[in-house]
Amino acid sequence: MSFSRTYSIRITRAFLALSLALLFGTISGRAIYAEDLTRTDFVLGTVCTIRLIDGGNANTLSEAFARLRSIEDHMSANKDGTEIAQINANAGKEPVKVSEDTFYVITKALEYARLTNGAFDPSVGPLVKLWNIGNGGEKVPPEREILAAKALVGWQQVVMDAATRKVFLKKPGMRLDLGAIAKGYAADEVAKILIAHKVKAAVVDLGGNVLVFGSKKDKSPWRVGIQNPESARGEYLGIATGAQMTVVTSGVYERYFIQDGKRYHHILSTETGWPVDNGLVSVSIISKSSIDADALSTSLFILGIEKGMALLKNFPDTYAVFIDKDKKVYLSPGASKVFTLQEKNYHLAEK
Ligand code: ADP
Ligand code: MG
């Protein structure tokens, strides 16, 4: 996982967190949650905010942030000594024993690799490292280096041994990267802590990967803004409304660089080795499970509208909002129950 981002991106995320706060505040229609307990910190490579609205205390927040940090310490690909770093350092050499959480998240990521025929692939690490997007000083790498990195990507070369909880990458130079799934896992894990602390209502925002937990005192539905892909300031394009849910977006505006007027973003095609270029600018998933929403937002972004909609049929109560560069918005079946488009420059399309 790429857990380091440029300063400007951190600012964008902070804006997003702030505008989410405003959105909830506005809609509550009362003194902006005067008794709320909120904490914001930079973890998992992004700005994370947990807001306890009903129930819980400072210990709840401490425990939740400690859990986020332990997930980062296990699963970051860029930090020395993490389990993922150890697996990568031992590629082609020997299997590495990992914690239950890391084993679970890799297993889950490999399930998505199978479901998407390798479009989503946690072994995309060599390409992520080569492009190094979001870390400053980026430029388009030479094609031969792209091809060399692409040759090292292959989820079928990841060997999982459940009995010993060991993970082995068969070829030297292979690298795992859980950047497309770990934040979703982390949000679900925070929800478990909220349950244990008898929290009744809370908002978990891990860099725009949002989970609204429980129900508010007045029983009004949650409303979560989906970002306008064109605005760096966290303005909304539309709103997801419902009971406890998670809303996760993958898009071209999250991390990117511009060279010769062209944008190169951070979701990479394992087929070409280049950033995915299929006309989509973002995909948002609205569902109950954040790990699935995270994996699906990236998967559907890569697969595109048609194949993405087909994959989604396997997931009940899970909705997708696709946005393309012509400002058209494509909703999966049933998504209009939970999503309302608000931005007038965008138009709902049939497909
Ligand atoms: P974000 O991390 O901004 O929330 P995503 O969940 O869509 O966005 O994850 C994008 C990250 O996933 C990239 O930064 C990279 O670490 C990783 N990644 C890039 N391409 C792929 C791919 N084809 N399959 C799986 N993971 C990928
Ligand atoms: Mg994702």
Short mmCIF file of C-alpha atoms and ligand atoms in Angstrom, two decimals:
data_model
loop_
_atom_site.label_atom_id
_atom_site.label_comp_id
_atom_site.label_asym_id
_atom_site.label_seq_id
_atom_site.Cartn_x
_atom_site.Cartn_y
_atom_site.Cartn_z
CA MET A 1 0.00 0.00 0.00
CA SER A 2 1.19 3.37 -0.72
CA PHE A 3 0.91 5.08 2.62
CA SER A 4 2.63 8.28 1.74
CA ARG A 5 1.11 11.09 -0.20
CA THR A 6 2.02 14.57 -1.21
CA TYR A 7 1.19 17.49 0.96
CA SER A 8 -1.37 18.85 -1.48
CA ILE A 9 -3.25 15.58 -1.38
CA ARG A 10 -3.31 15.64 2.38
CA ILE A 11 -4.84 19.08 2.15
CA THR A 12 -7.48 17.82 -0.27
CA ARG A 13 -8.34 15.02 2.10
CA ALA A 14 -8.54 17.46 4.97
CA PHE A 15 -10.95 19.59 2.98
CA LEU A 16 -13.01 16.53 2.30
CA ALA A 17 -13.11 15.65 5.98
CA LEU A 18 -14.03 19.21 6.81
CA SER A 19 -16.83 19.41 4.30
CA LEU A 20 -18.18 16.08 5.51
CA ALA A 21 -18.29 17.58 8.95
CA LEU A 22 -20.16 20.56 7.57
CA LEU A 23 -22.57 18.34 5.74
CA PHE A 24 -23.45 16.39 8.85
CA GLY A 25 -23.62 19.59 10.84
CA THR A 26 -25.92 21.30 8.38
CA ILE A 27 -28.25 18.41 8.16
CA SER A 28 -28.51 17.78 11.85
CA GLY A 29 -30.17 21.20 12.13
CA ARG A 30 -29.11 21.67 15.72
CA ALA A 31 -26.05 22.95 17.53
CA ILE A 32 -23.40 21.05 15.61
CA TYR A 33 -23.24 18.00 17.83
CA ALA A 34 -22.06 19.94 20.86
CA GLU A 35 -21.31 16.75 22.79
CA ASP A 36 -19.43 15.10 19.94
CA LEU A 37 -16.07 13.59 20.56
CA THR A 38 -13.93 13.89 17.46
CA ARG A 39 -10.34 13.04 16.69
CA THR A 40 -8.39 13.56 13.47
CA ASP A 41 -4.98 12.10 12.79
CA PHE A 42 -2.72 11.20 9.87
CA VAL A 43 -2.76 7.38 9.66
CA LEU A 44 -2.81 4.89 6.78
CA GLY A 45 -1.26 7.60 4.59
CA THR A 46 -4.25 9.85 4.88
CA VAL A 47 -6.31 12.12 7.12
CA CYS A 48 -8.52 9.96 9.35
CA THR A 49 -11.34 11.36 11.45
CA ILE A 50 -13.55 9.51 13.90
CA ARG A 51 -16.54 11.38 15.26
CA LEU A 52 -18.52 9.87 18.11
CA ILE A 53 -22.02 11.29 17.99
CA ASP A 54 -23.81 9.15 20.55
CA GLY A 55 -21.96 7.04 23.12
CA GLY A 56 -18.29 6.17 23.59
CA ASN A 57 -15.52 8.22 25.18
CA ALA A 58 -11.91 9.28 24.74
CA ASN A 59 -10.79 5.67 25.30
CA THR A 60 -12.94 4.57 22.38
CA LEU A 61 -11.08 7.01 20.14
CA SER A 62 -7.68 5.98 21.51
CA GLU A 63 -8.43 2.32 20.92
CA ALA A 64 -9.72 2.98 17.43
CA PHE A 65 -6.66 5.01 16.42
CA ALA A 66 -4.34 2.41 17.97
CA ARG A 67 -6.06 -0.20 15.80
CA LEU A 68 -5.58 1.98 12.70
CA ARG A 69 -1.91 2.33 13.54
CA SER A 70 -1.47 -1.41 14.02
CA ILE A 71 -3.07 -2.02 10.62
CA GLU A 72 -0.66 0.48 9.07
CA ASP A 73 2.28 -1.16 10.87
CA HIS A 74 1.27 -4.56 9.51
CA MET A 75 0.17 -3.68 6.01
CA SER A 76 2.01 -0.67 4.64
CA ALA A 77 4.22 -1.53 1.67
CA ASN A 78 6.35 1.57 2.09
CA LYS A 79 7.33 1.38 5.72
CA ASP A 80 10.29 -0.72 6.83
CA GLY A 81 9.56 -3.77 8.92
CA THR A 82 5.85 -4.17 8.18
CA GLU A 83 4.65 -7.66 7.38
CA ILE A 84 4.02 -6.65 3.78
CA ALA A 85 7.56 -5.23 3.54
CA GLN A 86 8.90 -8.53 4.89
CA ILE A 87 6.88 -10.58 2.42
CA ASN A 88 8.19 -8.35 -0.38
CA ALA A 89 11.80 -8.54 0.82
CA ASN A 90 11.53 -12.34 0.83
CA ALA A 91 9.99 -12.65 -2.63
CA GLY A 92 11.53 -15.63 -4.42
CA LYS A 93 13.30 -16.63 -1.19
CA GLU A 94 11.00 -17.87 1.54
CA PRO A 95 7.49 -17.72 3.01
CA VAL A 96 6.84 -15.18 5.78
CA LYS A 97 4.51 -15.75 8.72
CA VAL A 98 2.05 -12.91 9.20
CA SER A 99 -0.67 -11.83 11.64
CA GLU A 100 -4.26 -12.94 11.21
CA ASP A 101 -5.35 -9.54 9.95
CA THR A 102 -2.70 -9.35 7.23
CA PHE A 103 -3.44 -12.93 6.16
CA TYR A 104 -7.15 -12.12 6.00
CA VAL A 105 -6.73 -8.95 3.94
CA ILE A 106 -4.37 -10.61 1.44
CA THR A 107 -6.79 -13.55 1.12
CA LYS A 108 -9.66 -11.16 0.51
CA ALA A 109 -7.63 -9.20 -2.06
CA LEU A 110 -6.81 -12.42 -3.90
CA GLU A 111 -10.55 -13.24 -4.00
CA TYR A 112 -11.07 -9.96 -5.86
CA ALA A 113 -8.16 -10.80 -8.15
CA ARG A 114 -9.94 -14.04 -9.05
CA LEU A 115 -13.33 -12.31 -9.45
CA THR A 116 -11.89 -9.62 -11.73
CA ASN A 117 -9.57 -11.93 -13.66
CA GLY A 118 -6.55 -10.08 -12.32
CA ALA A 119 -7.75 -6.54 -13.12
CA PHE A 120 -7.67 -5.95 -9.36
CA ASP A 121 -4.39 -7.48 -8.24
CA PRO A 122 -2.67 -7.00 -4.84
CA SER A 123 0.62 -8.05 -6.47
CA VAL A 124 0.52 -4.81 -8.53
CA GLY A 125 3.33 -3.53 -6.23
CA PRO A 126 6.15 -3.40 -8.83
CA LEU A 127 4.04 -1.09 -11.01
CA VAL A 128 2.94 1.04 -8.04
CA LYS A 129 6.58 1.40 -7.00
CA LEU A 130 7.74 2.26 -10.51
CA TRP A 131 5.11 4.93 -11.15
CA ASN A 132 5.44 6.15 -7.54
CA ILE A 133 2.37 8.34 -7.95
CA GLY A 134 1.52 10.81 -5.21
CA ASN A 135 5.01 10.89 -3.75
CA GLY A 136 6.48 13.84 -5.64
CA GLY A 137 8.90 14.08 -8.58
CA GLU A 138 6.91 11.67 -10.75
CA LYS A 139 7.42 11.24 -14.46
CA VAL A 140 6.27 8.68 -16.99
CA PRO A 141 8.72 5.75 -16.72
CA PRO A 142 10.44 4.28 -19.80
CA GLU A 143 8.25 1.67 -21.52
CA ARG A 144 10.81 -1.11 -21.00
CA GLU A 145 10.69 -0.50 -17.24
CA ILE A 146 6.90 -0.59 -17.33
CA LEU A 147 7.04 -3.92 -19.16
CA ALA A 148 9.60 -5.32 -16.72
CA ALA A 149 7.45 -4.31 -13.71
CA LYS A 150 4.31 -5.65 -15.36
CA ALA A 151 5.99 -9.03 -15.86
CA LEU A 152 6.35 -9.31 -12.09
CA VAL A 153 2.63 -8.80 -11.43
CA GLY A 154 0.66 -12.01 -10.98
CA TRP A 155 -1.75 -12.89 -8.21
CA GLN A 156 -1.48 -16.58 -9.10
CA GLN A 157 2.16 -16.44 -7.98
CA VAL A 158 1.10 -15.53 -4.44
CA VAL A 159 1.11 -18.63 -2.24
CA MET A 160 -1.03 -18.59 0.90
CA ASP A 161 -0.62 -21.34 3.50
CA ALA A 162 -3.51 -21.13 5.96
CA ALA A 163 -2.08 -23.84 8.24
CA THR A 164 1.13 -21.91 8.98
CA ARG A 165 -0.27 -18.42 8.08
CA LYS A 166 2.68 -17.93 5.77
CA VAL A 167 2.71 -15.89 2.56
CA PHE A 168 5.16 -16.45 -0.28
CA LEU A 169 5.75 -14.54 -3.49
CA LYS A 170 7.21 -16.99 -5.98
CA LYS A 171 9.36 -14.63 -8.07
CA PRO A 172 12.09 -12.30 -6.81
CA GLY A 173 11.05 -8.67 -7.34
CA MET A 174 7.35 -9.36 -6.75
CA ARG A 175 5.62 -6.93 -4.37
CA LEU A 176 2.28 -6.88 -2.62
CA ASP A 177 0.40 -3.58 -2.30
CA LEU A 178 -2.82 -3.45 -0.28
CA GLY A 179 -3.55 0.23 -1.00
CA ALA A 180 -6.84 -0.57 -2.70
CA ILE A 181 -8.35 -2.56 0.17
CA ALA A 182 -6.69 -1.90 3.54
CA LYS A 183 -8.59 1.30 4.37
CA GLY A 184 -11.88 -0.52 3.90
CA TYR A 185 -10.70 -3.27 6.23
CA ALA A 186 -9.60 -0.63 8.72
CA ALA A 187 -13.03 1.05 8.69
CA ASP A 188 -14.73 -2.29 9.43
CA GLU A 189 -12.29 -2.90 12.28
CA VAL A 190 -13.07 0.52 13.78
CA ALA A 191 -16.77 -0.37 13.61
CA LYS A 192 -16.05 -3.49 15.72
CA ILE A 193 -14.42 -1.30 18.36
CA LEU A 194 -17.43 1.04 18.29
CA ILE A 195 -19.74 -1.93 18.91
CA ALA A 196 -17.57 -3.12 21.82
CA HIS A 197 -17.73 0.38 23.35
CA LYS A 198 -21.51 0.51 22.96
CA VAL A 199 -21.34 3.51 20.66
CA LYS A 200 -24.76 4.19 19.18
CA ALA A 201 -23.82 6.61 16.39
CA ALA A 202 -20.52 7.61 14.82
CA VAL A 203 -18.84 8.71 11.61
CA VAL A 204 -15.59 7.06 10.53
CA ASP A 205 -13.81 8.88 7.70
CA LEU A 206 -10.53 7.34 6.58
CA GLY A 207 -9.43 9.77 3.89
CA GLY A 208 -12.80 9.87 2.21
CA ASN A 209 -13.48 6.17 2.79
CA VAL A 210 -16.56 6.80 4.94
CA LEU A 211 -18.52 4.55 7.27
CA VAL A 212 -21.53 5.90 9.12
CA PHE A 213 -22.22 3.74 12.14
CA GLY A 214 -25.41 3.01 14.07
CA SER A 215 -28.30 5.41 14.04
CA LYS A 216 -28.75 8.94 15.23
CA LYS A 217 -30.90 9.82 18.24
CA ASP A 218 -33.56 11.41 16.07
CA LYS A 219 -33.49 8.30 13.82
CA SER A 220 -33.04 10.46 10.73
CA PRO A 221 -31.15 8.71 7.92
CA TRP A 222 -27.45 9.32 7.38
CA ARG A 223 -26.42 11.51 4.49
CA VAL A 224 -22.97 11.15 3.01
CA GLY A 225 -21.69 13.43 0.24
CA ILE A 226 -20.04 11.92 -2.82
CA GLN A 227 -17.27 14.17 -4.03
CA ASN A 228 -17.43 16.11 -7.24
CA PRO A 229 -14.45 14.67 -9.14
CA GLU A 230 -13.70 18.08 -10.63
CA SER A 231 -13.49 19.92 -7.39
CA ALA A 232 -10.41 19.58 -5.22
CA ARG A 233 -12.30 21.12 -2.33
CA GLY A 234 -14.62 18.31 -1.43
CA GLU A 235 -17.76 19.76 -2.98
CA TYR A 236 -20.56 17.31 -3.51
CA LEU A 237 -21.89 15.88 -6.67
CA GLY A 238 -24.62 14.00 -4.90
CA ILE A 239 -25.66 12.43 -1.63
CA ALA A 240 -25.97 8.84 -0.44
CA THR A 241 -28.80 8.46 2.06
CA GLY A 242 -29.65 5.52 4.28
CA ALA A 243 -29.16 3.54 7.46
CA GLN A 244 -25.72 2.37 8.59
CA MET A 245 -23.59 2.20 5.44
CA THR A 246 -20.18 2.75 3.95
CA VAL A 247 -19.39 4.95 0.97
CA VAL A 248 -16.07 4.43 -0.80
CA THR A 249 -14.81 6.17 -3.93
CA SER A 250 -11.93 5.44 -6.31
CA GLY A 251 -11.05 8.16 -8.75
CA VAL A 252 -8.51 9.81 -11.01
CA TYR A 253 -8.39 12.88 -8.77
CA GLU A 254 -7.13 11.16 -5.63
CA ARG A 255 -3.45 10.90 -6.49
CA TYR A 256 -1.96 11.86 -9.81
CA PHE A 257 0.61 13.92 -11.66
CA ILE A 258 0.40 15.85 -14.90
CA GLN A 259 2.99 15.57 -17.66
CA ASP A 260 2.67 17.34 -21.01
CA GLY A 261 -0.91 18.23 -20.18
CA LYS A 262 -1.93 14.63 -19.55
CA ARG A 263 -3.06 13.29 -16.19
CA TYR A 264 -1.52 10.09 -14.82
CA HIS A 265 -3.41 8.73 -11.81
CA HIS A 266 -2.76 5.96 -9.32
CA ILE A 267 -5.02 3.11 -10.40
CA LEU A 268 -2.95 0.98 -12.72
CA SER A 269 -3.91 -1.45 -15.42
CA THR A 270 -2.23 -4.82 -14.91
CA GLU A 271 -2.78 -5.40 -18.63
CA THR A 272 -0.96 -2.35 -19.98
CA GLY A 273 1.11 -1.30 -16.98
CA TRP A 274 -0.25 2.27 -17.42
CA PRO A 275 -2.91 4.16 -15.45
CA VAL A 276 -6.36 2.84 -16.34
CA ASP A 277 -7.76 4.94 -19.19
CA ASN A 278 -11.35 4.00 -19.90
CA GLY A 279 -13.19 7.32 -19.73
CA LEU A 280 -14.24 6.96 -16.07
CA VAL A 281 -13.26 9.60 -13.55
CA SER A 282 -14.65 7.91 -10.45
CA VAL A 283 -16.64 5.01 -9.06
CA SER A 284 -18.36 5.13 -5.68
CA ILE A 285 -19.70 2.09 -3.87
CA ILE A 286 -22.48 2.28 -1.28
CA SER A 287 -22.82 -0.86 0.85
CA LYS A 288 -22.53 -2.37 4.32
CA SER A 289 -19.03 -3.87 4.27
CA SER A 290 -16.21 -1.39 3.86
CA ILE A 291 -13.53 -3.92 2.86
CA ASP A 292 -15.75 -5.04 -0.01
CA ALA A 293 -16.69 -1.47 -0.92
CA ASP A 294 -13.01 -0.51 -1.08
CA ALA A 295 -12.02 -3.51 -3.20
CA LEU A 296 -15.09 -3.02 -5.39
CA SER A 297 -14.59 0.70 -5.99
CA THR A 298 -11.11 0.01 -7.35
CA SER A 299 -12.25 -3.13 -9.22
CA LEU A 300 -15.21 -1.46 -10.90
CA PHE A 301 -13.13 1.58 -11.78
CA ILE A 302 -10.69 -0.70 -13.63
CA LEU A 303 -13.34 -2.95 -15.20
CA GLY A 304 -15.42 -0.05 -16.53
CA ILE A 305 -19.19 0.29 -16.61
CA GLU A 306 -20.28 -2.84 -18.43
CA LYS A 307 -18.05 -5.44 -16.77
CA GLY A 308 -18.31 -3.57 -13.48
CA MET A 309 -22.11 -3.75 -13.46
CA ALA A 310 -21.87 -7.48 -14.25
CA LEU A 311 -19.51 -8.11 -11.32
CA LEU A 312 -21.77 -6.14 -8.98
CA LYS A 313 -24.61 -8.60 -9.57
CA ASN A 314 -22.80 -10.97 -7.18
CA PHE A 315 -23.14 -8.46 -4.32
CA PRO A 316 -26.57 -7.93 -2.75
CA ASP A 317 -27.39 -4.52 -1.23
CA THR A 318 -24.34 -3.01 -2.89
CA TYR A 319 -24.71 -0.04 -5.25
CA ALA A 320 -22.38 1.73 -7.62
CA VAL A 321 -22.23 5.27 -9.00
CA PHE A 322 -19.96 5.55 -12.07
CA ILE A 323 -18.95 8.99 -13.34
CA ASP A 324 -17.32 9.51 -16.71
CA LYS A 325 -15.33 12.36 -18.18
CA ASP A 326 -18.37 13.64 -20.10
CA LYS A 327 -20.08 14.30 -16.74
CA LYS A 328 -22.46 11.43 -17.17
CA VAL A 329 -23.50 9.48 -14.09
CA TYR A 330 -24.36 5.77 -14.42
CA LEU A 331 -26.20 4.09 -11.56
CA SER A 332 -26.29 0.35 -10.91
CA PRO A 333 -29.77 -1.23 -10.55
CA GLY A 334 -31.43 0.03 -7.37
CA ALA A 335 -28.81 2.73 -6.72
CA SER A 336 -31.38 5.50 -7.24
CA LYS A 337 -32.92 4.36 -3.93
CA VAL A 338 -29.80 5.42 -2.07
CA PHE A 339 -28.16 8.09 -4.25
CA THR A 340 -29.40 11.53 -5.31
CA LEU A 341 -27.55 13.57 -7.91
CA GLN A 342 -27.35 17.25 -6.96
CA GLU A 343 -24.73 18.88 -9.17
CA LYS A 344 -26.46 20.38 -12.18
CA ASN A 345 -23.50 20.04 -14.56
CA TYR A 346 -23.76 16.25 -14.32
CA HIS A 347 -26.48 14.11 -15.90
CA LEU A 348 -27.88 10.69 -15.19
CA ALA A 349 -27.32 8.34 -18.11
CA GLU A 350 -28.99 5.08 -19.02
CA LYS A 351 -26.86 2.04 -19.68
P1 ADP B 1 -7.50 5.33 -2.55
O1 ADP B 1 -6.32 4.61 -1.98
O2 ADP B 1 -7.17 6.68 -3.07
O3 ADP B 1 -8.66 5.34 -1.64
P2 ADP B 1 -8.18 3.00 -4.17
O4 ADP B 1 -8.88 2.28 -3.09
O5 ADP B 1 -8.84 2.94 -5.49
O6 ADP B 1 -7.95 4.54 -3.85
O7 ADP B 1 -6.75 2.36 -4.27
C1 ADP B 1 -5.77 2.80 -5.15
C2 ADP B 1 -4.45 2.16 -4.72
O8 ADP B 1 -4.52 0.76 -5.00
C3 ADP B 1 -3.23 2.64 -5.47
O9 ADP B 1 -2.66 3.77 -4.86
C4 ADP B 1 -2.32 1.43 -5.40
O10 ADP B 1 -1.70 1.37 -4.12
C5 ADP B 1 -3.29 0.28 -5.48
N1 ADP B 1 -3.54 -0.18 -6.87
C6 ADP B 1 -3.29 0.44 -8.06
N2 ADP B 1 -3.66 -0.30 -9.11
C7 ADP B 1 -4.20 -1.44 -8.59
C8 ADP B 1 -4.75 -2.64 -9.18
N3 ADP B 1 -4.83 -2.81 -10.51
N4 ADP B 1 -5.18 -3.60 -8.33
C9 ADP B 1 -5.09 -3.46 -6.99
N5 ADP B 1 -4.56 -2.38 -6.39
C10 ADP B 1 -4.12 -1.37 -7.16
MG MG B 2 -10.28 0.71 -3.18
#
